[in-house]
Tab-separated table of N, CA, C and O in Angstrom:
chain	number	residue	atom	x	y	z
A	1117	UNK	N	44.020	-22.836	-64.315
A	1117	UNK	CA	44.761	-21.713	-64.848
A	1117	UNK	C	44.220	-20.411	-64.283
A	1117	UNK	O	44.976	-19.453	-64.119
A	1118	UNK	N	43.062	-20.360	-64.012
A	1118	UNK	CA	42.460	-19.274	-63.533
A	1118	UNK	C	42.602	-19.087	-62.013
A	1118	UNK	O	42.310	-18.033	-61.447
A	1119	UNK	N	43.070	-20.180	-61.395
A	1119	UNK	CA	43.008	-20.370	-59.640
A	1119	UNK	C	44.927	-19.455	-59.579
A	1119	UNK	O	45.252	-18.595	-58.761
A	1120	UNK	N	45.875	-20.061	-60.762
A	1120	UNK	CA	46.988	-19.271	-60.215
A	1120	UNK	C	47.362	-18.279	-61.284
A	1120	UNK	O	48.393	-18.386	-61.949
A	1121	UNK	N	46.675	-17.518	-61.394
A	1121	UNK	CA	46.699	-16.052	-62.847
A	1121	UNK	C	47.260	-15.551	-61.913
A	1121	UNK	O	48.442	-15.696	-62.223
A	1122	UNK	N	47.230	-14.935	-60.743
A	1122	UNK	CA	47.805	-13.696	-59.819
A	1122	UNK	C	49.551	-14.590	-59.732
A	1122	UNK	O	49.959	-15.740	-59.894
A	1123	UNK	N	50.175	-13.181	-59.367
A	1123	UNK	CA	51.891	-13.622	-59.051
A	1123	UNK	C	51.351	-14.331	-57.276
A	1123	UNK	O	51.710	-15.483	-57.036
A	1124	UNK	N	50.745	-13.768	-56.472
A	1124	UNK	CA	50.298	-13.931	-55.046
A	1124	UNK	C	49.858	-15.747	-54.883
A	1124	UNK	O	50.318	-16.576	-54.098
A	1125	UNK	N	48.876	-15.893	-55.886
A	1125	UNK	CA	48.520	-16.721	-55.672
A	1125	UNK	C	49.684	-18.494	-55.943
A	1125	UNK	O	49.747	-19.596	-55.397
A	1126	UNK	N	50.329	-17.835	-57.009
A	1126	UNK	CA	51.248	-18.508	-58.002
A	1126	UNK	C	52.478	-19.194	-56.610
A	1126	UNK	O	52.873	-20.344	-56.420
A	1127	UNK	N	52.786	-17.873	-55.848
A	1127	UNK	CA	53.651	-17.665	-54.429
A	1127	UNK	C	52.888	-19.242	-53.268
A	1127	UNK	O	53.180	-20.382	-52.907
A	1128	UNK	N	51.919	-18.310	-53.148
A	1128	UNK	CA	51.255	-19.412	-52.027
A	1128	UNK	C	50.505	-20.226	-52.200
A	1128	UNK	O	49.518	-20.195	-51.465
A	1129	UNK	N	50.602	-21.415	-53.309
A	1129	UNK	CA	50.032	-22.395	-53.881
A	1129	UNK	C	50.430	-23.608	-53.173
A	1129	UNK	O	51.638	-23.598	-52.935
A	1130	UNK	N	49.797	-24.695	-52.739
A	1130	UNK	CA	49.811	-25.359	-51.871
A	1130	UNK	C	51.015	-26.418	-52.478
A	1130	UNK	O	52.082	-26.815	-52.009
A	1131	UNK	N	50.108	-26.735	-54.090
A	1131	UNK	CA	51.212	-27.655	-55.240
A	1131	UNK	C	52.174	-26.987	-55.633
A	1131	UNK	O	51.824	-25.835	-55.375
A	1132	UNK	N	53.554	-26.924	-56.268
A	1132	UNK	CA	53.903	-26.118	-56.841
A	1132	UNK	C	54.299	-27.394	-57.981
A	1132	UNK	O	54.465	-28.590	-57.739
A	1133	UNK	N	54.383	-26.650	-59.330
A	1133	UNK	CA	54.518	-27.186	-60.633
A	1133	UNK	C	55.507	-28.620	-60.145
A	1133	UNK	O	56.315	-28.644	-59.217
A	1134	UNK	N	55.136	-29.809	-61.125
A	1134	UNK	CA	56.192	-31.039	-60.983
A	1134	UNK	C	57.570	-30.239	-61.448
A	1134	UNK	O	57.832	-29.218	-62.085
A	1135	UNK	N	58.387	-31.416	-60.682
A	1135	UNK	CA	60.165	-30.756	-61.004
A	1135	UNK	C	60.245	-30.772	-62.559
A	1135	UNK	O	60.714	-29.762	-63.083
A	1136	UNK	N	59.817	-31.872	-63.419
A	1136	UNK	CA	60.111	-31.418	-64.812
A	1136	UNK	C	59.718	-30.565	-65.754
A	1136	UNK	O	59.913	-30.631	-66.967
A	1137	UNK	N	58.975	-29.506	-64.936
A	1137	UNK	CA	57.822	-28.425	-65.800
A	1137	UNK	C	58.811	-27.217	-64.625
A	1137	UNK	O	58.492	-27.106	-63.441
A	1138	UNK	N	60.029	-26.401	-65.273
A	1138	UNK	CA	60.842	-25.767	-64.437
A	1138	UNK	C	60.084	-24.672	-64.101
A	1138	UNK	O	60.423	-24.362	-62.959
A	1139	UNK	N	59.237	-23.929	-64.502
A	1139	UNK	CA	58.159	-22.874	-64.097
A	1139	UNK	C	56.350	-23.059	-64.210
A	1139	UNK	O	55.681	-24.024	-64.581
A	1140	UNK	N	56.012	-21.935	-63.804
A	1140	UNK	CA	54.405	-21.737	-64.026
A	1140	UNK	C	54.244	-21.157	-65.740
A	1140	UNK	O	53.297	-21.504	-66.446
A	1141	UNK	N	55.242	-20.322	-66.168
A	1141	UNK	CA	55.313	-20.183	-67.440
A	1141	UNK	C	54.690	-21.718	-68.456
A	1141	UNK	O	53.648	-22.045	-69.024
A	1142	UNK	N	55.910	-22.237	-68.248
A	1142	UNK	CA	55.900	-23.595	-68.812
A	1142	UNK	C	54.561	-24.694	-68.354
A	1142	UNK	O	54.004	-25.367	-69.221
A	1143	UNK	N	54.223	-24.750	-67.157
A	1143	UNK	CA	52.738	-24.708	-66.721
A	1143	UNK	C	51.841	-24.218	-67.587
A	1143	UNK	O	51.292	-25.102	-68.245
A	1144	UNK	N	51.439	-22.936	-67.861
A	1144	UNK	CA	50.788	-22.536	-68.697
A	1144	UNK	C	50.899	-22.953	-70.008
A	1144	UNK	O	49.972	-23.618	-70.471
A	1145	UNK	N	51.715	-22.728	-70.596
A	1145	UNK	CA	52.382	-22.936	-71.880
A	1145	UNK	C	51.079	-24.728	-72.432
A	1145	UNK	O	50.142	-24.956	-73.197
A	1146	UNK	N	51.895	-25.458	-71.443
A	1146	UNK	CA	51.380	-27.076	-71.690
A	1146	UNK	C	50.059	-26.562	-71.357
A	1146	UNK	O	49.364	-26.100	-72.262
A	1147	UNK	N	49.631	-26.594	-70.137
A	1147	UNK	CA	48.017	-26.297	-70.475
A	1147	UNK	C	47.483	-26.036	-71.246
A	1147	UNK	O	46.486	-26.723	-71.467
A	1148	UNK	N	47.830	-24.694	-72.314
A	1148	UNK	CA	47.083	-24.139	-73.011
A	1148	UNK	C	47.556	-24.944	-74.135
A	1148	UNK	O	46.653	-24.994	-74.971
A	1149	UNK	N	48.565	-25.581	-74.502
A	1149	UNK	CA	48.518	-26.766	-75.486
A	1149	UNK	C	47.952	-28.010	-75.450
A	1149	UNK	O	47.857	-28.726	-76.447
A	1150	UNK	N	47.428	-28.419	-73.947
A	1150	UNK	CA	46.397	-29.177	-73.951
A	1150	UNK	C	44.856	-29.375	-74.479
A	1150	UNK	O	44.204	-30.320	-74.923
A	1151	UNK	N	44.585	-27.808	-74.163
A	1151	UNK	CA	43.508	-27.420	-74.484
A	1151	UNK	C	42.969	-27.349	-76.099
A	1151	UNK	O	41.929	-27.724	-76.641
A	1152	UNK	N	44.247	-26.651	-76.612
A	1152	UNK	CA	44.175	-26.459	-78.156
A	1152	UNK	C	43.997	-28.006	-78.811
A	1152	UNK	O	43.341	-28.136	-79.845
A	1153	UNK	N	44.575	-29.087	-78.199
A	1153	UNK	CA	44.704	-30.222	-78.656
A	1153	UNK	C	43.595	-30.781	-78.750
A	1153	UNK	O	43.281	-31.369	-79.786
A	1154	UNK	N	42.738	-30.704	-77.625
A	1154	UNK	CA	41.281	-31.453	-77.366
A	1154	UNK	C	40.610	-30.274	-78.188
A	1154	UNK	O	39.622	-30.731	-78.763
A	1155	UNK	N	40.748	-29.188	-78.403
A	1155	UNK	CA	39.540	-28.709	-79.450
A	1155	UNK	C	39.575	-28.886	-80.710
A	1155	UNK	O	38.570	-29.160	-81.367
A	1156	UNK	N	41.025	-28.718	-81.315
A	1156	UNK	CA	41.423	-29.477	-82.656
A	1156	UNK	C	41.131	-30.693	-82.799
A	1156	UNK	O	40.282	-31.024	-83.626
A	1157	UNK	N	41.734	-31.539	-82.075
A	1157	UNK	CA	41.650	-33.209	-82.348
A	1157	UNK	C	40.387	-33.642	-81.730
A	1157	UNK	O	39.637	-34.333	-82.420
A	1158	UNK	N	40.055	-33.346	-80.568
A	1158	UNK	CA	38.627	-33.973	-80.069
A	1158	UNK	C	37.425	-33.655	-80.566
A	1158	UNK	O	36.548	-34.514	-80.661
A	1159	UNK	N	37.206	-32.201	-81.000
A	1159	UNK	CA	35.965	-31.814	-81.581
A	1159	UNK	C	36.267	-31.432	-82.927
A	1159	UNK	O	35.464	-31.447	-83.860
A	1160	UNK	N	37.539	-31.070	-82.979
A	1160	UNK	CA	37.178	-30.901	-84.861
A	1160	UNK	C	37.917	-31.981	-85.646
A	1160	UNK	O	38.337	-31.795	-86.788
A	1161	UNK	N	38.012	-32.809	-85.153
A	1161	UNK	CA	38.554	-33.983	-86.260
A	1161	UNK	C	37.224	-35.151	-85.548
A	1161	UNK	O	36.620	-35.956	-86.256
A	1162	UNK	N	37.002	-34.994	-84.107
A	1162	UNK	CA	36.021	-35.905	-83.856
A	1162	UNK	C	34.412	-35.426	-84.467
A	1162	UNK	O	33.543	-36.211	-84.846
A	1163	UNK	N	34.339	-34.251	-84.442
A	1163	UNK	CA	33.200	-33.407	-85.598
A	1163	UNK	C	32.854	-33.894	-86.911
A	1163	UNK	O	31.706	-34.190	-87.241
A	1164	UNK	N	34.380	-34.008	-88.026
A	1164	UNK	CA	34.529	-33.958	-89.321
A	1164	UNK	C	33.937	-35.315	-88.864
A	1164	UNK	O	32.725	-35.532	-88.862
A	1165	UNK	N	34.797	-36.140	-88.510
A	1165	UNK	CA	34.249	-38.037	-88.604
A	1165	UNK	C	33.197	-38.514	-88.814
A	1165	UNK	O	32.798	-39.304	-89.670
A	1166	UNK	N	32.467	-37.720	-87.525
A	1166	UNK	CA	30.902	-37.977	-86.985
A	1166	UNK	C	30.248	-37.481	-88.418
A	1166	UNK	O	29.719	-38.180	-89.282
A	1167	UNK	N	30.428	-36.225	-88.399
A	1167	UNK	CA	29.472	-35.584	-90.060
A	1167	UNK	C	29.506	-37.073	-91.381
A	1167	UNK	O	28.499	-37.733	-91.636
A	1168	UNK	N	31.051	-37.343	-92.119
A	1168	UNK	CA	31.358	-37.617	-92.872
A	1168	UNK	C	30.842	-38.872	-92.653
A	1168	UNK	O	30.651	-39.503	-93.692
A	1169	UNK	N	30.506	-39.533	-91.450
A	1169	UNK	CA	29.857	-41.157	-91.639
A	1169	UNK	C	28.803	-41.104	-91.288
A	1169	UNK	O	28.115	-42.113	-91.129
A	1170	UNK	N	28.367	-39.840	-91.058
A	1170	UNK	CA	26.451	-39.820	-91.496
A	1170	UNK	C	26.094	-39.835	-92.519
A	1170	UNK	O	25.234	-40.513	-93.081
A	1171	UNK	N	27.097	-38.654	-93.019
A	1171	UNK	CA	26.958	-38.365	-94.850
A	1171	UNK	C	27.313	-40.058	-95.569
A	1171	UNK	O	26.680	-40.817	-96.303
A	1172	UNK	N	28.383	-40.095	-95.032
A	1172	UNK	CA	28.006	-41.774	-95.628
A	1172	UNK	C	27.096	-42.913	-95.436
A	1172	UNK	O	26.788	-43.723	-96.310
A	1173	UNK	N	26.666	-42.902	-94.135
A	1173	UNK	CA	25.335	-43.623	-93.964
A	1173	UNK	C	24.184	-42.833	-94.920
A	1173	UNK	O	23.342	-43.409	-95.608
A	1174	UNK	N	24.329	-41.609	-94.812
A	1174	UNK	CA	23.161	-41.506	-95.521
A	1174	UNK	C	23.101	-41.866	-97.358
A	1174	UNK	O	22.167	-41.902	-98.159
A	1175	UNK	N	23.979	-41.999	-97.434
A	1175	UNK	CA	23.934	-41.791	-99.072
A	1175	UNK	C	23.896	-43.411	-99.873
A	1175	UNK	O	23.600	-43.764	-101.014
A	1176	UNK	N	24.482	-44.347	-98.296
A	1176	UNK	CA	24.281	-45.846	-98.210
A	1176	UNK	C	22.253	-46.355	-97.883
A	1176	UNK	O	21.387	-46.639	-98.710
A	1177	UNK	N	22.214	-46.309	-97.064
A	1177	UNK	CA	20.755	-46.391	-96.976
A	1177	UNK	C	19.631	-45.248	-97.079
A	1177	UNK	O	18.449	-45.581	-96.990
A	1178	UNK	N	19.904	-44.223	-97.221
A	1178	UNK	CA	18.976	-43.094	-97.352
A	1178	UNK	C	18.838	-42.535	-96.095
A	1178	UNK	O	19.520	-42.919	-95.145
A	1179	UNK	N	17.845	-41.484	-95.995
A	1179	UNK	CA	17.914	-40.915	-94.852
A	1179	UNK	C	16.174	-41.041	-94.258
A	1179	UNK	O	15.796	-41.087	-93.088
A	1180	UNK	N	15.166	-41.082	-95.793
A	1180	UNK	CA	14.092	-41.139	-95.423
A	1180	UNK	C	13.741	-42.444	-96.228
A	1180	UNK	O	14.608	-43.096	-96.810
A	1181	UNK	N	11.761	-42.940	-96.217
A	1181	UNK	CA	11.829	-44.291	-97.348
A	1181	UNK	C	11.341	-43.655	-98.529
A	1181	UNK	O	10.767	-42.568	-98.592
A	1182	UNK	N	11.542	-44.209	-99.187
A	1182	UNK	CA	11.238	-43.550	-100.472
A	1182	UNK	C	10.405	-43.821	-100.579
A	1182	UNK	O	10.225	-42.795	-101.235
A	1183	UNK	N	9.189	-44.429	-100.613
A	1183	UNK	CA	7.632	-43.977	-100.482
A	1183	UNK	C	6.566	-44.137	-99.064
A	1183	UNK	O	6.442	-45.279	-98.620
A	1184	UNK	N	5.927	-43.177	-98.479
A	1184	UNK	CA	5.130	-43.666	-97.650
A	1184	UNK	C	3.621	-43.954	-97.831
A	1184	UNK	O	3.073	-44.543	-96.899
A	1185	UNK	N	3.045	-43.691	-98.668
A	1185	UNK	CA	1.723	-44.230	-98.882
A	1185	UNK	C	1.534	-44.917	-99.857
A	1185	UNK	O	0.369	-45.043	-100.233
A	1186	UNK	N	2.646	-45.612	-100.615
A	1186	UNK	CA	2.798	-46.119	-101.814
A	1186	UNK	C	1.925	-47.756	-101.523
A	1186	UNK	O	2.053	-48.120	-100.354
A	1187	UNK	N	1.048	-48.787	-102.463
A	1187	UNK	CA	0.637	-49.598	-102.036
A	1187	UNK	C	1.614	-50.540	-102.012
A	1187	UNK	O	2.355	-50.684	-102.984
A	1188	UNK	N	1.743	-51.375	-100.771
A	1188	UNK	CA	2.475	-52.608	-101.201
A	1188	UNK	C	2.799	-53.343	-102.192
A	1188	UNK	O	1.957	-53.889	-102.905
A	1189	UNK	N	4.168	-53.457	-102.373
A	1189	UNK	CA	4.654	-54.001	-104.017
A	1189	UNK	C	4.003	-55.917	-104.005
A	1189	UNK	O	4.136	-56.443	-102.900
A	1190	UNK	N	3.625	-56.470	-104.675
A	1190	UNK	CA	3.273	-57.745	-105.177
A	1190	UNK	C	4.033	-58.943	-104.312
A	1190	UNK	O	3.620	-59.997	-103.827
A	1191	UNK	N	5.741	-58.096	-104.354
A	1191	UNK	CA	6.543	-59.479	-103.385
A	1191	UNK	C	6.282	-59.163	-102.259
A	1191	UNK	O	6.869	-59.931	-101.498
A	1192	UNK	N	5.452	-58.109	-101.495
A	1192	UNK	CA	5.627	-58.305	-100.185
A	1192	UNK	C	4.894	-58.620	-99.542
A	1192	UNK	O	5.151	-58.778	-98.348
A	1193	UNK	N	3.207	-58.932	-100.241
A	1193	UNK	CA	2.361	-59.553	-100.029
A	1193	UNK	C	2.408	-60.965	-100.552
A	1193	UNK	O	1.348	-61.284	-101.090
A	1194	UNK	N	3.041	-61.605	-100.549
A	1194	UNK	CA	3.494	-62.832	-101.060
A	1194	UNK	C	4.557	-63.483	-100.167
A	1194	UNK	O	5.221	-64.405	-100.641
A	1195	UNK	N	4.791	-63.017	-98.747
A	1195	UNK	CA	5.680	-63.256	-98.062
A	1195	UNK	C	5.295	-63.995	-96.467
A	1195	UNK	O	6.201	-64.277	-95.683
């Protein structure tokens, strides 16, 4: 998007837009709805996910042990 910003460059572009995208307008347009798509859906719904099944791992097994210098319980020396 930044290689054809100028009208000059837009002119003497080697590609010019596929036949079903009738301008560079419309070029742009989709691009920049591409973009919005992968930051919405890729990082902020792929964000929320990632958070929400840590938060659920964590609240399933913990995050730390619940004791570290505690002496070994009776069954585990018995094992």
């Amino acid at each position: 998007m930044l290689t054809y910003r100028s009208a000059s460059a837009r002119q003497n572009a080697a590609e010019k837009p596929p036949f079903f995208i009738p301008s560079w307008t419309a070029m742009y347009v989709l691009n920049a709805f591409i973009v919005v798509w992968v930051l919405i859906v890729g990082f902020g719904l792929g964000g929320w996910a990632s958070m929400s099944n840590f938060i659920k791992q964590v609240d399933t097994f913990g995050l730390f042990a619940k004791c570290y210098q505690c002496p070994p319980s009776t069954a585990a020396k018995h094992r």
